[in-house]
Each structure stands twice: as structure tokens, then as C-alpha cells.
Amino acid sequence: MIGAILRRTGLSLLTLVLLAIYIFLATEVLPGDALDVSLSADEISQMPPAQLAKMKHELGLDRPAYERLGEFLLGAARLDFGRTVMTKARVVDIVAYPLRNSLLLAGTVIVIAFPLSLMLGVAAACRYRRPVDTLVSVGAIIGYSVPEFVTGTVLVMLFAVAWPLFPATITASTSDPALVLLAAAPLAVATIVIGSIAYLTRILRVGMVEALSTDFVERLRLTGIPEWRIVLLHALPAAVIPSLTAMALYAAAMVSGLVVVELVFAYPGLGQELVRAVTRREVHVVQVIALFSASVVVVLNLAADLMILALDPRTRRR
Amino acid sequence: MARPDGEPLVRCDRLSIGYAAASGETVGVVGDVSFTLGRGEALGIVGESGSGKSTLARALLGYLRGGGRFLGGSLAVDGIDVVAASGPALAALRGLKVAMVPQNPLSSLTYHVRVGRQVEEVLVTRRGMTRRQARARTLELFDEMGLPDPAAIATRYPHQLSGGQRQRVVIAAALACDPALLVLDEPTTALDKTTEAQVLDLIATVRRTSGAALVLVTHDLNVVARVCDRTLVMKDGRVVEAGPVAEIFGRPRTGYARELLAAALIIDASRAPGARSSTGPLLGIEGVGFSYAGKTWWKRTPADHAKILDRIDIQIGRGEVLGVIGESGSGKTTLGMLVAGMIAAREGRMQFEGKGLASTVVGRTKDQRRRIQMIFQDPLSSLNPRQTVGTALVRPLQFFFGLDGAAARRRAVELLARLGMGADFLDRYPRQLSGGQQQRIAIARAFAAQPDLLICDEITSALDASVQAQVLEHLLALQRESAAAMMVITHDLSVIWKIAPQVIVLKQGKIVEQGETATVFARPSNPYTAGLLEAATQASRIAAPSVEP
């Protein structure tokens, strides 16, 4: 048991290191270093070669790649990503608030979407092939297949333009307190919640339908055990266990969904910051955001694995 | 326990049940079934798959699987009319008055809940016990079920128990509320023969001590013979024969009951399989062993106890039929796969007609591959679903004999004819055939290669009794004609008795007994063989000696 946990955690750490190396290689070693990328072609053409070389030396870009990689990895381990090439601002400072804001958005979505989709999925499975189930299934397919920017735009048209309940774009600033920010972003939250509920409900419904048709559920019914006990204590865990991996994968997909939604609503999160950093060629900021979203995927998968270990006794070895 | 009014526990009168088919119409599954069951009586319901016996068993709890409907008649259990009963009335019935023991004990227990908790749940929710009382009672029940160390077992998860232990837990859960009727649906089909015997003994004990009536649904007459007083024989949803077990087994009135009985093992010297008739050695196996590689790469050599097969020596002569029997896990299928060259032996040597035989098909000559053929248990999964029967038969003919299309097709039609099938089968797909027809196609495919050695791995296990007899007849006829030797692997002793003059008995990868089938079956020298025979001859001991062929 402990061995299994250690093994999986170790593998996750290894994956993270490999990811960091990959991100470093992709952004720095490939043709054009941080400086080349940070400067536009015009700026480079106007700069005397000597000055360019001097800048490179100051930035340490003339050192061999493996040295810089080591420095990058050590920095990443200490959560220190240095300063931007042009403005010399600390990267961590640039990223901190957008990171908080995005986590806030994602966290809110999860807190709303998980219980709702659990309820919908269970309700649909318990009313398998009856009107409730059909309604939930059709709704889920629609919610899942419509892209976020469409859902977002429709919500804005309905609740901001036609019936001005909420602001169309977010007016709160990046460093506002969490609640102020959330209060300004109901449509952004709703957009991601709709897609998330649709996806999670689909997974859970299928899992529950399968769990409710197992032999052990039939035996419990024939023993006269109350239906709510069968559903909640026997079938639900059996439905959730195989769904966990798919849920972790979904949460990973949500990271990219966030970028779109943040742009649609001008939400001051990592997605916006990423787009800004790319257009301003702040390589280090892009690196941090890439590394962070990759870590989210790895960590969530690890969490799913550990939860399966905790819930499914068959995966544990004595 | 009988009530003064003398009303039987179960009164079933002209009961009919149907299921909604995909087309929307209702298909009858149980028709016009009538029987009564007194308190404490034991009734065996016997029939083949699709005979409606499991549906009838579930109906006793007022439960029909999805799409099922009562079409007519009445069924009263302990005074409750289950056909008309409402939800609450059925809730009062299920678990409390009638309890069910389903077929597969592993899938019938919730895999993520400790087994002790699963029995406690019944006691708490159905009998209104407190947690503490339920816990104590669960341990008592486990003890009564003969589970070793109940306290330790209670904390285990289902997958940590053996098949027999799981079934004991399921029976304990069923008995938790002292039901008046215990319905058992194929309770031992998923178990080994030795475990089956123990569980059946337990069921007999439970019946004596609890006074509960039993309804036992099975396809195996031996199980009925061991536990029940009366039996219903069902076919196509109808009762074709009913009465005391001894009477029906001794003097079956209908052809169907006779067919079922014929599938049971009857050791009768006058019909012993013939003596060894060989014209020289064909296959020799010396000291062959097999084991799976260790789980970790630094420990590849497995321990001795992990050996699937251990130092097996076998000789099969030309035209000889050798039976291989043993329980699941005894290594008998592995032995067949080794001879067929599908897996490589870890040690030992194999010889075919005096020449060395490579351990896998890759190393064998094309001629050797042709001469050793195999037939598998599940005909549907061993036939390519996208190929017609014709393609499946023509392929080996073209590959091994270089026949052109027309000649191969003519030969395929001949083969089909030998197996009692017309040329029109050539254009059908495996899914369009019945189980027995599929297996005959698989046999035809194997014989198309004109083999000298045919390995038959449980080829009748997936088939119903009546179909089994037919398939075996065809197989034997073809075998005699072609003089191919056969290695018949099965857990069904009656198959061996019918076709194999020689037999070996495998247990945990070792040969524990071998010799002429007539001798081994009449006087087994090993207790393991004796146990297997004991389990397989229950029906015949009740029926003998008055069975007419």
C-alpha cells in the first residue's frame, strides 16, 4: 500500500522534471534564445552586434545549454523563475495574482459542478431510459458539444445585453479581493460550469447505469435493502471509482477551457496573462504558465490514482 | 413449522411470465407452470439455459429482470400474492421470508465493502438490530457457515476470499433473517467440484438446522440428487416432468428428461469406454513443466509452488483417445496449449512420431502444424465473426493442401455433410448459428487439416446437455473414420467416460492418477479422483440400476 503510494508519487515527480526539461528545451534551446525571442526583428536589426552580445552575456545566454537548464530546474524547484528579459520584473510577481484568480475560478467551478453532476448523474441512472434520463442525457450532450466561447457569448447576449443582470465583461482588477472578483464574474463561472456539468454528468451516468445493473445490486434488491442505501453506499462508489481517471483528465482539459473563457470575459487570470506574455514575448512568464498547467495535470492524475487506491480495495496489495 | 391450515409455503398455479422483446412484442419465457412447495421441502428446478428456470426462481421473490411481466396465473408465497403485490408487500417478502443466493458469488458481493459489513447491513436494515448485535450475529453466522476464523474473514474484501468462502458469505447474508424459503440459482456452477461438494453439504445442513424450504435451480442433475427431494424438469418455459427425485431419475417419462440424465455420468461396466487401441506411438511428452515468469525482473525464476505444470510425462498412441481431467487451475488447459505449441514449455521434451517437436508453433514444420489441431471451449470466440463458415473451412484446405477454390469448397461441403449440416451453412456467419452448430463448424475446421492429433479443450462445456450428446457423437464418428488421436480436456467426467479409454487426472499441475478409464473410474486410487467421481455420480446413484438407455 505505502509502496504503491510512494511509487506513484515518485513517478509523478519524475514526470514533472521531464516536463520542465521539455518546456525549457521548447522555449530556449530551439533556434532563437530568450533574447532573440523577446526582441522584435526590427529591434534586433537596429542593435549593434556588440551590444547584443553584451546583453546576452548579462542575461547569461552565452553559457552552455545544460548549465542554463540546471539553473532553470533549480529555480523551478525553489519557485524562483528569475526576471523578465526586458522589464526586469520578477516573474513570480507577474504571475501570482493571475494564478490566484484562475485557481479561484476553477475552484468555484469544481465546488458547484461536482455535486450538481453527481446528483444529475445518479438521478438519470436511477430513472434509466425514462423522461428524466432522456432530458439529462440530451442536455449533457448539448452542453458538452457546444464550445465555451459560444456558451459564453450566448450567456452574455442573454444576461448582459437582452436582460442586463450581470456585467458583460469583468471590471474588477487583477488584485481585487477574491469575493469582489467572483461577484463580478458570474457569467464566466456559469460558462465553465455548464460545460463541466455536462461532461461529468455523462461519465457518472454511464458509471451508475453500469453499477446498478451489477449482480451485487440485484442481490441487495432481492434482500430488500432500501433503494437509497443500494444507490448511495453500494452503486455510487462503484460508479465513481472508474470515473475518477476520466474526471482528472477532464480537469486537465478545463485548464485550456479557462484560457478561452478568460479571454471572452476579460477575466484577469492566467489565460489572459498567457496571451499577454506571448504577445509581449516574455519567455519566462510563458515558461511558468506552461509548467504550472502541466503540473496541474500531473498532480490531478496522481490524486485520482491515490483516490482509486483508497476506494477500491482490489487495487491494494497486501 | 407447518401452519395448522395446511396451506403450502409456495403455491404456483398456471404461472406465465414474458419479456418485452426488442421488436416490442412480449415473448413468453415461463408458461403455465404449476407446483406447490411445503415448508421445509427442497425442490430442484432442472433445465437447460433458456428454459425459464432462473426467471421462475426470481419470480418467487416477486422480481423480474428488466422488461419482464407476469402474463397470467398466480404465485403465492407464504400467503402473499407476489403477482399482484405492491412495493411494500414485496419489501416485506424479500430477504425476510424469501432469500436468494445468486449464481456468481464474486460479482454478487459489493467489491468495495468488507464482507462482514455486507451481512451486518442486512441485519441492521432488515431485522432492526443495532450495529453491535449485528456484528455479533454476523460472526455467529460465519461460524455456522463453516468459515474459518470469522472475525478475520469479516474484515476482508470479497476478492480476498476463495470462491467457496464467498459463496458461504452470500449464504450467510441470505440466512440473516431466517427466511422460510431459500432460493438458490446455480449456487455451485462457478465453483470447483471439491468446493461444490462442500457448499452442497453446507446447504443440506442449513436446510436441516434452519427448517427453511429450498428451491434450487441448476442444470446439473448431480446437484439436485445431492440436496433435493422433488424436482421439476423445465424445457422452453414449461414443466415437462415433476415428481420425487428418485422417481424421475429412475424412470424418466419424457425423452427430454432421459437426454438430461444421459449427460450425467453413469458408471456402468457394460458401457465402459473401449480398451486402448493404438497402432504405435504418436506423441511423447517427457518431464514437461510450465510456469509464468516471476512478477519482477530481478526474480524471473518462480518458486516451485508457482508451477502451473510440473514434470508431466504422457504417451499418446496413434488413433488413441486420452482424457485429461482436473479442476480449474489444475493445469489441464495449459497442457493442451503446450502440446498445440501456443505457449512454450519451460522444461522437458516433446516428441511427435519419434522426431523432436519444437515447443512453439513457430519452430514446427508446416506438416507438424497441420497434424496437430485444436478445438476450443467457446466456438463463437474461436471463429472469426467476419468470416463465413465457408471461408473458415476453405482456408485450412487451401493452406495445407493447396486445393483450388472449387475443390476446397467441395471438400468443405463433404465435411459439413459428415457433421449433419447442409451446404447452405457455407454462406452463414458464426453468429447466425446455434452453439452446437458453431462447435460442429469448429470441429469441421480442425478435421479439414486431416490431423493426426486433435486437442479438444472443454469443447462441450458451453453447450446444453442435449446438444452435448450430439456434438460428441459427431466428433467420435469423425475420429474413428480418420483414426486421429485425441486429447480430450474436460472437467466433465461423463464426457471422458463416453469417449476416452485412457485418462489422466491432474491436480495442481501434477498427474495424480492415470490408467484405463474403466479401472480408474471404478476403483480410483487417489482421494482427489474419488472426490471428483463422488460429485459426478450423485444422479446416477439415485437413478441406478433401473435406467433404460
Short mmCIF file of N, CA and C in Angstrom, two decimals, chain A residues 87-154:
data_model
loop_
_atom_site.label_atom_id
_atom_site.label_comp_id
_atom_site.label_asym_id
_atom_site.label_seq_id
_atom_site.Cartn_x
_atom_site.Cartn_y
_atom_site.Cartn_z
N THR A 87 11.73 43.98 -19.02
CA THR A 87 11.32 44.91 -17.96
C THR A 87 11.98 44.60 -16.62
N LYS A 88 12.66 43.47 -16.51
CA LYS A 88 13.35 43.09 -15.28
C LYS A 88 12.42 42.94 -14.07
N ALA A 89 11.14 42.68 -14.36
CA ALA A 89 10.22 42.46 -13.24
C ALA A 89 10.33 41.01 -12.80
N ARG A 90 10.09 40.75 -11.50
CA ARG A 90 10.15 39.37 -11.04
C ARG A 90 8.98 38.57 -11.63
N VAL A 91 9.29 37.47 -12.27
CA VAL A 91 8.26 36.66 -12.95
C VAL A 91 7.19 36.22 -11.96
N VAL A 92 7.64 35.83 -10.75
CA VAL A 92 6.69 35.34 -9.76
C VAL A 92 5.66 36.42 -9.43
N ASP A 93 6.12 37.67 -9.36
CA ASP A 93 5.18 38.75 -9.06
C ASP A 93 4.16 38.93 -10.17
N ILE A 94 4.62 38.80 -11.41
CA ILE A 94 3.71 38.97 -12.54
C ILE A 94 2.62 37.90 -12.51
N VAL A 95 3.04 36.67 -12.17
CA VAL A 95 2.12 35.54 -12.30
C VAL A 95 1.22 35.36 -11.08
N ALA A 96 1.65 35.85 -9.92
CA ALA A 96 0.97 35.49 -8.67
C ALA A 96 -0.52 35.76 -8.67
N TYR A 97 -0.91 37.02 -8.95
CA TYR A 97 -2.35 37.33 -8.89
C TYR A 97 -3.17 36.61 -9.95
N PRO A 98 -2.73 36.62 -11.22
CA PRO A 98 -3.50 35.84 -12.22
C PRO A 98 -3.64 34.38 -11.81
N LEU A 99 -2.59 33.82 -11.21
CA LEU A 99 -2.65 32.43 -10.77
C LEU A 99 -3.74 32.26 -9.72
N ARG A 100 -3.73 33.16 -8.73
CA ARG A 100 -4.75 33.09 -7.69
C ARG A 100 -6.15 33.19 -8.33
N ASN A 101 -6.30 34.15 -9.25
CA ASN A 101 -7.61 34.36 -9.86
C ASN A 101 -8.09 33.15 -10.64
N SER A 102 -7.17 32.50 -11.36
CA SER A 102 -7.58 31.32 -12.13
C SER A 102 -7.94 30.17 -11.21
N LEU A 103 -7.13 29.99 -10.16
CA LEU A 103 -7.45 28.92 -9.21
C LEU A 103 -8.81 29.18 -8.56
N LEU A 104 -9.07 30.45 -8.30
CA LEU A 104 -10.36 30.84 -7.71
C LEU A 104 -11.50 30.44 -8.63
N LEU A 105 -11.33 30.77 -9.91
CA LEU A 105 -12.36 30.45 -10.90
C LEU A 105 -12.54 28.93 -10.99
N ALA A 106 -11.42 28.20 -11.13
CA ALA A 106 -11.50 26.74 -11.27
C ALA A 106 -12.11 26.12 -10.02
N GLY A 107 -11.67 26.61 -8.85
CA GLY A 107 -12.18 26.06 -7.59
C GLY A 107 -13.68 26.26 -7.48
N THR A 108 -14.15 27.46 -7.82
CA THR A 108 -15.58 27.74 -7.75
C THR A 108 -16.35 26.80 -8.67
N VAL A 109 -15.80 26.62 -9.87
CA VAL A 109 -16.45 25.72 -10.83
C VAL A 109 -16.56 24.31 -10.25
N ILE A 110 -15.46 23.84 -9.66
CA ILE A 110 -15.47 22.47 -9.14
C ILE A 110 -16.47 22.34 -8.00
N VAL A 111 -16.48 23.33 -7.11
CA VAL A 111 -17.39 23.29 -5.96
C VAL A 111 -18.85 23.26 -6.42
N ILE A 112 -19.15 23.96 -7.50
CA ILE A 112 -20.53 23.96 -8.00
C ILE A 112 -20.81 22.73 -8.86
N ALA A 113 -19.87 22.40 -9.75
CA ALA A 113 -20.15 21.38 -10.78
C ALA A 113 -20.15 19.97 -10.22
N PHE A 114 -19.23 19.65 -9.29
CA PHE A 114 -19.15 18.26 -8.83
C PHE A 114 -20.43 17.78 -8.17
N PRO A 115 -20.91 18.47 -7.14
CA PRO A 115 -22.14 17.96 -6.52
C PRO A 115 -23.34 17.95 -7.47
N LEU A 116 -23.44 18.97 -8.30
CA LEU A 116 -24.57 19.01 -9.23
C LEU A 116 -24.52 17.85 -10.20
N SER A 117 -23.34 17.58 -10.75
CA SER A 117 -23.29 16.49 -11.73
C SER A 117 -23.45 15.14 -11.05
N LEU A 118 -22.98 15.02 -9.81
CA LEU A 118 -23.24 13.78 -9.07
C LEU A 118 -24.74 13.55 -8.97
N MET A 119 -25.47 14.59 -8.56
CA MET A 119 -26.91 14.44 -8.40
C MET A 119 -27.59 14.12 -9.72
N LEU A 120 -27.21 14.86 -10.76
CA LEU A 120 -27.84 14.64 -12.07
C LEU A 120 -27.53 13.24 -12.59
N GLY A 121 -26.27 12.84 -12.48
CA GLY A 121 -25.87 11.53 -12.98
C GLY A 121 -26.61 10.42 -12.27
N VAL A 122 -26.67 10.51 -10.95
CA VAL A 122 -27.37 9.48 -10.17
C VAL A 122 -28.87 9.49 -10.51
N ALA A 123 -29.45 10.69 -10.58
CA ALA A 123 -30.89 10.76 -10.88
C ALA A 123 -31.18 10.14 -12.24
N ALA A 124 -30.35 10.47 -13.22
CA ALA A 124 -30.59 9.93 -14.57
C ALA A 124 -30.48 8.42 -14.56
N ALA A 125 -29.43 7.89 -13.87
CA ALA A 125 -29.23 6.44 -13.88
C ALA A 125 -30.36 5.72 -13.16
N CYS A 126 -30.87 6.32 -12.08
CA CYS A 126 -31.97 5.69 -11.34
C CYS A 126 -33.26 5.71 -12.15
N ARG A 127 -33.36 6.65 -13.07
CA ARG A 127 -34.55 6.71 -13.94
C ARG A 127 -34.13 6.34 -15.36
N TYR A 128 -33.32 5.28 -15.46
CA TYR A 128 -32.74 4.89 -16.74
C TYR A 128 -33.80 4.72 -17.82
N ARG A 129 -33.58 5.39 -18.94
CA ARG A 129 -34.48 5.33 -20.11
C ARG A 129 -35.87 5.84 -19.81
N ARG A 130 -36.01 6.69 -18.79
CA ARG A 130 -37.28 7.35 -18.56
C ARG A 130 -37.08 8.83 -18.83
N PRO A 131 -38.17 9.64 -18.81
CA PRO A 131 -38.04 11.04 -19.24
C PRO A 131 -36.90 11.81 -18.57
N VAL A 132 -36.73 11.63 -17.24
CA VAL A 132 -35.65 12.36 -16.55
C VAL A 132 -34.31 12.05 -17.18
N ASP A 133 -34.09 10.75 -17.44
CA ASP A 133 -32.82 10.31 -18.01
C ASP A 133 -32.61 10.91 -19.40
N THR A 134 -33.67 10.86 -20.22
CA THR A 134 -33.56 11.39 -21.57
C THR A 134 -33.21 12.88 -21.53
N LEU A 135 -33.91 13.60 -20.64
CA LEU A 135 -33.68 15.03 -20.52
C LEU A 135 -32.22 15.31 -20.13
N VAL A 136 -31.75 14.60 -19.11
CA VAL A 136 -30.38 14.81 -18.63
C VAL A 136 -29.39 14.45 -19.73
N SER A 137 -29.61 13.31 -20.39
CA SER A 137 -28.65 12.86 -21.40
C SER A 137 -28.58 13.84 -22.57
N VAL A 138 -29.75 14.26 -23.05
CA VAL A 138 -29.75 15.19 -24.17
C VAL A 138 -29.10 16.51 -23.76
N GLY A 139 -29.48 17.00 -22.58
CA GLY A 139 -28.90 18.23 -22.08
C GLY A 139 -27.39 18.12 -21.96
N ALA A 140 -26.92 16.97 -21.48
CA ALA A 140 -25.48 16.79 -21.29
C ALA A 140 -24.76 16.81 -22.63
N ILE A 141 -25.34 16.16 -23.62
CA ILE A 141 -24.68 16.10 -24.93
C ILE A 141 -24.60 17.51 -25.53
N ILE A 142 -25.70 18.27 -25.38
CA ILE A 142 -25.67 19.63 -25.92
C ILE A 142 -24.63 20.47 -25.16
N GLY A 143 -24.70 20.43 -23.82
CA GLY A 143 -23.78 21.23 -23.01
C GLY A 143 -22.33 20.87 -23.28
N TYR A 144 -22.09 19.59 -23.58
CA TYR A 144 -20.73 19.13 -23.77
C TYR A 144 -20.20 19.48 -25.16
N SER A 145 -21.11 19.50 -26.14
CA SER A 145 -20.63 19.67 -27.51
C SER A 145 -20.55 21.14 -27.93
N VAL A 146 -21.26 22.02 -27.23
CA VAL A 146 -21.16 23.44 -27.59
C VAL A 146 -19.87 24.02 -27.00
N PRO A 147 -19.03 24.65 -27.82
CA PRO A 147 -17.76 25.17 -27.29
C PRO A 147 -17.99 26.33 -26.30
N GLU A 148 -16.98 26.52 -25.42
CA GLU A 148 -17.13 27.52 -24.37
C GLU A 148 -17.36 28.93 -24.91
N PHE A 149 -16.68 29.29 -26.01
CA PHE A 149 -16.84 30.68 -26.46
C PHE A 149 -18.25 30.94 -26.97
N VAL A 150 -18.92 29.86 -27.47
CA VAL A 150 -20.31 30.03 -27.88
C VAL A 150 -21.21 30.17 -26.66
N THR A 151 -21.05 29.24 -25.70
CA THR A 151 -21.85 29.33 -24.47
C THR A 151 -21.67 30.70 -23.83
N GLY A 152 -20.41 31.14 -23.74
CA GLY A 152 -20.12 32.42 -23.11
C GLY A 152 -20.81 33.57 -23.83
N THR A 153 -20.71 33.57 -25.16
CA THR A 153 -21.33 34.65 -25.92
C THR A 153 -22.84 34.65 -25.76
N VAL A 154 -23.43 33.44 -25.79
CA VAL A 154 -24.88 33.34 -25.62
C VAL A 154 -25.29 33.88 -24.26
#
